[in-house]
Short mmCIF file of C-alpha atoms and ligand atoms in Angstrom, two decimals:
data_model
loop_
_atom_site.label_atom_id
_atom_site.label_comp_id
_atom_site.label_asym_id
_atom_site.label_seq_id
_atom_site.Cartn_x
_atom_site.Cartn_y
_atom_site.Cartn_z
CA MET A 103 204.07 50.07 -10.93
CA SER A 104 204.90 48.05 -13.99
CA VAL A 105 207.95 46.78 -15.78
CA ASP A 106 209.57 49.67 -17.59
CA PRO A 107 211.53 48.45 -20.61
CA ASP A 108 213.44 51.73 -20.82
CA LYS A 109 214.94 51.20 -17.40
CA THR A 110 216.66 47.94 -17.97
CA ASP A 111 220.29 48.85 -17.98
CA ILE A 112 221.17 45.57 -16.37
CA PRO A 113 224.38 45.39 -14.35
CA PRO A 114 226.76 42.44 -14.74
CA ARG A 115 225.54 38.97 -13.80
CA PRO A 116 225.13 38.55 -10.04
CA GLU A 117 227.26 36.28 -7.87
CA LEU A 118 225.72 33.71 -5.56
CA LEU A 119 225.56 34.60 -1.88
CA ASP A 120 224.71 32.57 1.18
CA PHE A 121 221.36 33.63 2.64
CA HIS A 122 220.28 31.80 5.82
CA GLY A 123 222.08 28.75 4.46
CA VAL A 124 220.47 28.97 1.01
CA SER A 125 222.28 30.12 -2.15
CA MET A 126 220.66 33.24 -3.53
CA THR A 127 221.51 36.31 -5.56
CA HIS A 128 220.99 39.85 -4.32
CA TYR A 129 217.99 40.31 -6.66
CA PHE A 130 216.01 38.07 -4.31
CA THR A 131 217.35 39.34 -1.00
CA ASP A 132 217.73 43.11 -1.48
CA ASN A 133 214.12 43.72 -0.47
CA TRP A 134 214.12 41.12 2.31
CA GLU A 135 212.71 43.34 5.03
CA ASN A 136 209.61 44.00 2.95
CA VAL A 137 209.36 40.43 1.71
CA GLN A 138 209.50 39.04 5.21
CA ASN A 139 206.92 41.54 6.47
CA PHE A 140 204.58 41.04 3.53
CA GLN A 141 200.99 41.06 4.75
CA ALA A 142 199.12 38.20 3.10
CA ARG A 143 195.33 38.21 2.99
CA PRO A 144 193.29 35.10 3.69
CA ASP A 145 192.20 34.76 0.06
CA ASP A 146 195.69 35.22 -1.43
CA ILE A 147 196.91 32.24 -3.41
CA LEU A 148 200.62 31.52 -3.32
CA ILE A 149 202.17 29.71 -6.29
CA ALA A 150 205.44 28.19 -5.12
CA THR A 151 208.02 26.37 -7.21
CA PHE A 152 211.69 25.71 -7.66
CA PRO A 153 212.67 27.90 -10.66
CA LYS A 154 211.80 26.37 -14.03
CA ALA A 155 209.32 23.81 -12.71
CA GLY A 156 206.31 25.21 -14.58
CA THR A 157 205.54 28.36 -12.58
CA THR A 158 204.34 30.38 -15.55
CA TRP A 159 202.13 27.56 -16.76
CA VAL A 160 200.33 27.17 -13.45
CA SER A 161 200.21 30.95 -12.94
CA TYR A 162 198.44 31.33 -16.27
CA ILE A 163 196.01 28.50 -15.50
CA LEU A 164 195.10 30.05 -12.15
CA ASP A 165 194.74 33.49 -13.67
CA LEU A 166 192.41 32.17 -16.38
CA LEU A 167 190.37 30.16 -13.88
CA HIS A 168 189.84 33.20 -11.67
CA PHE A 169 189.70 36.10 -14.09
CA GLY A 170 189.48 34.70 -17.65
CA GLN A 171 185.71 35.25 -17.84
CA ILE A 172 185.31 38.39 -15.78
CA SER A 173 188.08 40.45 -17.36
CA PRO A 174 189.12 39.08 -20.74
CA GLU A 175 191.03 42.29 -21.61
CA ARG A 176 193.46 41.44 -18.80
CA GLN A 177 194.58 38.49 -20.89
CA THR A 178 195.62 40.63 -23.84
CA SER A 179 197.09 43.63 -22.04
CA ILE A 180 198.92 42.58 -18.86
CA PRO A 181 201.90 40.22 -18.97
CA ILE A 182 201.69 37.24 -16.66
CA TYR A 183 204.62 38.42 -14.51
CA GLU A 184 202.58 41.49 -13.55
CA ARG A 185 199.30 39.61 -13.05
CA VAL A 186 201.13 37.17 -10.79
CA PRO A 187 203.94 39.13 -9.09
CA PHE A 188 207.19 37.42 -8.20
CA LEU A 189 207.28 38.38 -4.53
CA GLU A 190 211.00 38.39 -3.71
CA MET A 191 212.21 39.83 -7.03
CA MET A 192 213.81 43.25 -6.65
CA LEU A 193 215.12 45.08 -9.68
CA PRO A 194 214.99 48.74 -8.60
CA SER A 195 212.80 50.95 -10.80
CA VAL A 196 212.08 47.98 -13.06
CA TYR A 197 210.37 45.26 -11.01
CA ILE A 198 209.68 45.23 -7.29
CA GLY A 199 207.63 42.13 -6.53
CA VAL A 200 206.34 43.24 -3.13
CA ASP A 201 205.06 46.55 -4.55
CA LEU A 202 203.41 44.81 -7.48
CA ALA A 203 201.72 42.38 -5.09
CA ASN A 204 200.60 45.14 -2.73
CA ASN A 205 199.11 47.05 -5.66
CA LEU A 206 197.24 44.14 -7.19
CA PRO A 207 193.61 45.16 -7.66
CA THR A 208 192.37 41.57 -7.88
CA SER A 209 190.77 39.33 -5.37
CA PRO A 210 192.13 36.79 -4.89
CA ARG A 211 195.66 37.98 -5.43
CA LEU A 212 197.87 35.41 -7.15
CA ILE A 213 201.46 35.64 -5.92
CA LYS A 214 204.53 33.72 -7.07
CA THR A 215 207.55 32.67 -5.01
CA HIS A 216 210.59 30.47 -5.51
CA LEU A 217 211.58 30.57 -1.85
CA GLN A 218 212.52 27.46 0.07
CA VAL A 219 209.59 26.76 2.38
CA GLN A 220 211.30 27.94 5.58
CA LEU A 221 211.87 31.40 4.08
CA VAL A 222 208.25 32.08 3.07
CA PRO A 223 206.78 35.15 4.84
CA LYS A 224 204.89 33.91 7.87
CA SER A 225 201.70 35.84 7.13
CA PHE A 226 200.85 33.30 4.38
CA TRP A 227 200.69 30.57 7.03
CA GLU A 228 199.00 32.77 9.63
CA GLN A 229 196.28 33.67 7.13
CA ASN A 230 195.94 30.02 6.10
CA CYS A 231 196.36 30.99 2.44
CA LYS A 232 195.92 28.43 -0.28
CA VAL A 233 199.25 27.34 -1.74
CA VAL A 234 199.86 25.59 -5.05
CA TYR A 235 203.29 23.97 -5.28
CA VAL A 236 204.57 22.63 -8.61
CA ALA A 237 207.48 20.21 -8.70
CA ARG A 238 209.38 18.95 -11.75
CA ASN A 239 211.79 16.05 -12.00
CA ALA A 240 215.34 17.09 -11.17
CA LYS A 241 216.91 16.27 -14.52
CA ASP A 242 214.51 18.23 -16.71
CA ASN A 243 214.35 20.98 -14.11
CA MET A 244 218.12 21.32 -14.23
CA VAL A 245 218.23 21.38 -18.05
CA SER A 246 215.60 24.10 -18.12
CA TYR A 247 217.43 26.15 -15.47
CA PHE A 248 220.72 25.77 -17.36
CA HIS A 249 219.23 27.24 -20.56
CA PHE A 250 217.48 29.94 -18.58
CA GLU A 251 220.73 31.02 -16.93
CA ARG A 252 222.40 31.15 -20.33
CA MET A 253 219.82 33.56 -21.68
CA THR A 254 219.31 36.03 -18.83
CA GLN A 255 221.83 38.42 -17.32
CA VAL A 256 219.97 38.51 -14.01
CA GLN A 257 221.21 34.99 -13.25
CA PRO A 258 224.77 33.92 -12.44
CA GLU A 259 226.95 32.72 -15.30
CA PRO A 260 225.99 29.05 -15.82
CA GLY A 261 229.36 27.89 -17.18
CA ASP A 262 229.46 24.75 -19.28
CA TRP A 263 227.02 21.89 -18.90
CA SER A 264 229.28 19.55 -16.94
CA SER A 265 230.20 22.18 -14.36
CA TYR A 266 226.54 23.19 -14.15
CA LEU A 267 225.61 19.61 -13.32
CA GLN A 268 228.09 19.64 -10.43
CA ARG A 269 226.69 22.95 -9.21
CA PHE A 270 223.14 21.61 -9.35
CA MET A 271 224.06 18.56 -7.28
CA LYS A 272 225.65 20.86 -4.71
CA GLY A 273 222.66 23.19 -4.74
CA LYS A 274 224.82 26.13 -5.77
CA MET A 275 222.19 28.08 -7.64
CA ALA A 276 219.67 30.76 -6.81
CA PHE A 277 217.07 29.30 -4.38
CA GLY A 278 219.41 26.59 -3.23
CA PRO A 279 219.26 22.84 -3.65
CA TRP A 280 216.38 21.43 -5.71
CA TYR A 281 216.43 18.43 -3.33
CA ASP A 282 215.74 20.55 -0.23
CA HIS A 283 213.12 22.56 -2.09
CA VAL A 284 210.91 19.69 -3.25
CA ASN A 285 211.37 17.79 0.04
CA GLY A 286 210.78 20.82 2.25
CA TRP A 287 207.52 21.68 0.54
CA TRP A 288 206.47 18.02 0.51
CA LYS A 289 206.91 17.86 4.29
CA LYS A 290 205.02 21.12 4.70
CA LYS A 291 202.07 19.57 2.90
CA GLN A 292 201.83 16.89 5.60
CA ALA A 293 201.30 19.58 8.27
CA TYR A 294 199.49 22.27 6.28
CA SER A 295 196.34 21.06 4.57
CA ASN A 296 195.81 24.11 2.35
CA LEU A 297 198.67 23.07 0.09
CA HIS A 298 198.14 21.42 -3.28
CA TYR A 299 201.34 19.68 -4.41
CA MET A 300 201.41 18.93 -8.10
CA PHE A 301 203.86 17.65 -10.71
CA TYR A 302 204.90 19.13 -14.05
CA GLU A 303 204.96 15.65 -15.59
CA ASP A 304 201.29 15.10 -14.66
CA MET A 305 200.39 18.39 -16.31
CA VAL A 306 202.13 17.39 -19.53
CA GLU A 307 200.47 13.97 -19.41
CA ASP A 308 196.93 15.27 -18.90
CA THR A 309 196.47 19.00 -18.47
CA GLY A 310 192.67 18.74 -18.20
CA ARG A 311 192.87 16.23 -15.35
CA GLU A 312 195.29 18.43 -13.43
CA ILE A 313 193.09 21.49 -13.99
CA ASP A 314 190.16 19.49 -12.53
CA LYS A 315 192.23 18.74 -9.43
CA LEU A 316 193.21 22.40 -9.14
CA CYS A 317 189.55 23.42 -9.42
CA SER A 318 188.50 21.09 -6.66
CA PHE A 319 191.32 22.39 -4.43
CA LEU A 320 190.40 26.01 -5.20
CA GLY A 321 186.64 25.44 -4.94
CA LEU A 322 186.02 26.51 -8.53
CA SER A 323 183.59 24.97 -11.00
CA PRO A 324 184.15 26.31 -14.51
CA SER A 325 181.67 25.35 -17.24
CA VAL A 326 182.64 22.60 -19.67
CA GLU A 327 183.14 25.23 -22.38
CA GLU A 328 185.31 27.42 -20.15
CA LYS A 329 187.43 24.49 -19.09
CA LYS A 330 187.90 23.46 -22.70
CA GLN A 331 189.00 26.99 -23.59
CA ILE A 332 191.48 27.13 -20.71
CA THR A 333 192.92 23.69 -21.41
CA GLY A 334 193.48 24.71 -25.05
CA GLY A 335 194.84 28.16 -24.28
CA VAL A 336 197.48 26.89 -21.88
CA GLN A 337 198.98 24.33 -24.25
CA PHE A 338 202.69 24.94 -24.89
CA ASP A 339 202.33 26.11 -28.51
CA ASN A 340 199.62 28.60 -27.60
CA MET A 341 201.52 30.01 -24.65
CA LYS A 342 204.65 30.27 -26.79
CA LYS A 343 202.73 32.38 -29.33
CA ASN A 344 201.09 34.51 -26.65
CA ASP A 345 203.13 37.64 -25.90
CA MET A 346 201.44 37.97 -22.51
CA THR A 347 202.77 34.57 -21.39
CA ASN A 348 205.98 34.02 -23.36
CA TYR A 349 208.06 36.75 -21.64
CA SER A 350 208.85 38.42 -24.97
CA THR A 351 207.80 41.74 -23.42
CA ILE A 352 210.61 41.63 -20.86
CA PRO A 353 213.93 42.88 -22.22
CA LEU A 354 216.04 41.01 -19.67
CA MET A 355 216.16 37.82 -21.68
CA ASP A 356 217.96 37.00 -24.90
CA PHE A 357 215.72 34.68 -26.88
CA LYS A 358 218.42 34.31 -29.52
CA ILE A 359 220.32 32.27 -26.92
CA SER A 360 217.25 30.35 -25.71
CA PRO A 361 213.53 31.22 -25.63
CA PHE A 362 211.62 31.32 -22.36
CA MET A 363 209.10 28.85 -23.77
CA ARG A 364 211.89 26.50 -24.78
CA LYS A 365 210.64 22.92 -25.28
CA GLY A 366 208.07 22.13 -22.63
CA LYS A 367 208.85 18.42 -22.63
CA VAL A 368 209.41 15.58 -20.19
CA GLY A 369 212.67 13.76 -20.96
CA ASP A 370 214.71 16.48 -22.67
CA TRP A 371 217.42 15.64 -20.13
CA LYS A 372 218.32 12.68 -22.35
CA ASN A 373 219.63 15.16 -24.90
CA HIS A 374 222.00 16.65 -22.31
CA PHE A 375 223.27 13.96 -19.90
CA THR A 376 226.04 11.62 -20.94
CA VAL A 377 225.72 8.02 -19.69
CA ALA A 378 228.43 8.68 -17.09
CA GLN A 379 226.79 11.92 -15.92
CA ASN A 380 223.47 10.14 -15.59
CA GLU A 381 225.01 7.41 -13.43
CA GLU A 382 226.77 9.92 -11.22
CA PHE A 383 223.59 11.95 -10.87
CA ASP A 384 221.43 8.91 -10.03
CA GLU A 385 223.91 7.75 -7.40
CA ASP A 386 223.90 11.15 -5.72
CA TYR A 387 220.11 11.45 -6.08
CA LYS A 388 219.52 8.23 -4.14
CA LYS A 389 221.49 9.60 -1.22
CA LYS A 390 219.52 12.84 -1.11
CA MET A 391 216.00 11.65 -1.89
CA LYS A 392 215.26 9.23 0.94
CA ASP A 393 211.51 9.77 1.31
CA PRO A 394 209.80 6.95 -0.61
CA SER A 395 206.51 8.84 -0.64
CA LEU A 396 207.93 11.53 -2.96
CA GLN A 397 208.47 10.06 -6.41
CA PHE A 398 209.27 11.81 -9.69
CA ARG A 399 208.90 10.62 -13.25
CA THR A 400 211.73 11.41 -15.68
CA VAL A 401 209.82 9.91 -18.60
CA ILE A 402 206.10 9.64 -19.27
P1 A3P B 704 211.69 24.09 -20.69
O1 A3P B 704 212.86 25.01 -20.53
O2 A3P B 704 212.04 22.66 -20.37
O3 A3P B 704 211.03 24.20 -22.03
P2 A3P B 704 208.98 28.43 -15.15
O4 A3P B 704 207.72 29.04 -15.63
O5 A3P B 704 208.90 27.86 -13.79
O6 A3P B 704 210.14 29.34 -15.38
O7 A3P B 704 209.22 27.13 -16.05
C1 A3P B 704 209.59 27.23 -17.40
C2 A3P B 704 209.53 25.84 -18.01
O8 A3P B 704 208.13 25.46 -18.12
C3 A3P B 704 210.09 25.83 -19.43
O9 A3P B 704 210.59 24.51 -19.60
C4 A3P B 704 208.84 26.08 -20.25
O10 A3P B 704 208.95 25.71 -21.59
C5 A3P B 704 207.85 25.18 -19.49
N1 A3P B 704 206.45 25.50 -19.80
C6 A3P B 704 205.83 26.69 -19.71
N2 A3P B 704 204.57 26.60 -20.16
C7 A3P B 704 204.39 25.31 -20.54
C8 A3P B 704 203.30 24.59 -21.12
N3 A3P B 704 202.17 25.18 -21.41
N4 A3P B 704 203.48 23.27 -21.38
C9 A3P B 704 204.65 22.66 -21.11
N5 A3P B 704 205.72 23.30 -20.57
C10 A3P B 704 205.59 24.61 -20.30
#
């Protein structure tokens, strides 16, 4: 199945609901039975992130690394959200992540999730699948999520910026608290060696270096020319122009409010936080982020 733009009569914005102690919306829980029972294969690669941490960027890099050479037409004909299905997403007759994943013809299959680590279908762990987790500093992550919620009806109403900030600190958004997400996956990495934990800020700083690390984790060795092509193709301006990666083919988003490929920067939070908000946020952050081994950069 594929995304059918004619079937996108989107109902009103969803409300948050409590799902096993995590805030969610029904779009991510309606298909839970099938999500939970999803049968992973040993060569599946799971791309896990808190929403707006750089999922699409890493998805595109992984897709190019695996299939860029062997099926170039894929790059110009299939949008990234179909090449890398969003497992728990359920928009009946428009997008059913589990079905898209089950019908993927590729090997490996690249699969995206935003789930908190404890909710991930157990077959991924049983099959010892490779997992790539991308984390982004809380402030920029929140700014990006705020603009995303403004522009898509499938997310709850974001409200104004100051109330959004309070909501973020309380973890009252789809997929729950950012703090639990990044910490939960960080802890998982200590016990599960097939997990590559990476940072958005490192990718912005040196995309080529981070692609090298990904390649060594995935056991890939692209040629110098191929790597150069990939590193160029995945730069923000190129992805923004590319209809297969910029989400312009999905009618659920209003780019007049905010584009999907918005800014792609580290430090945009400075254009949103007041001095007082920043102090309040930092104070709260210190209480929640106690593990000294997990450090984020809010500037580079
Ligand atoms: P901004 O809203 O800060 O611009 P996700 O794919 O997880 O939804 O994340 C979207 C965020 O990643 C957006 O952040 C988007 O611009 C950014 N992004 C996507 N591709 C990027 C790239 N090639 N370089 C830098 N940022 C990128």
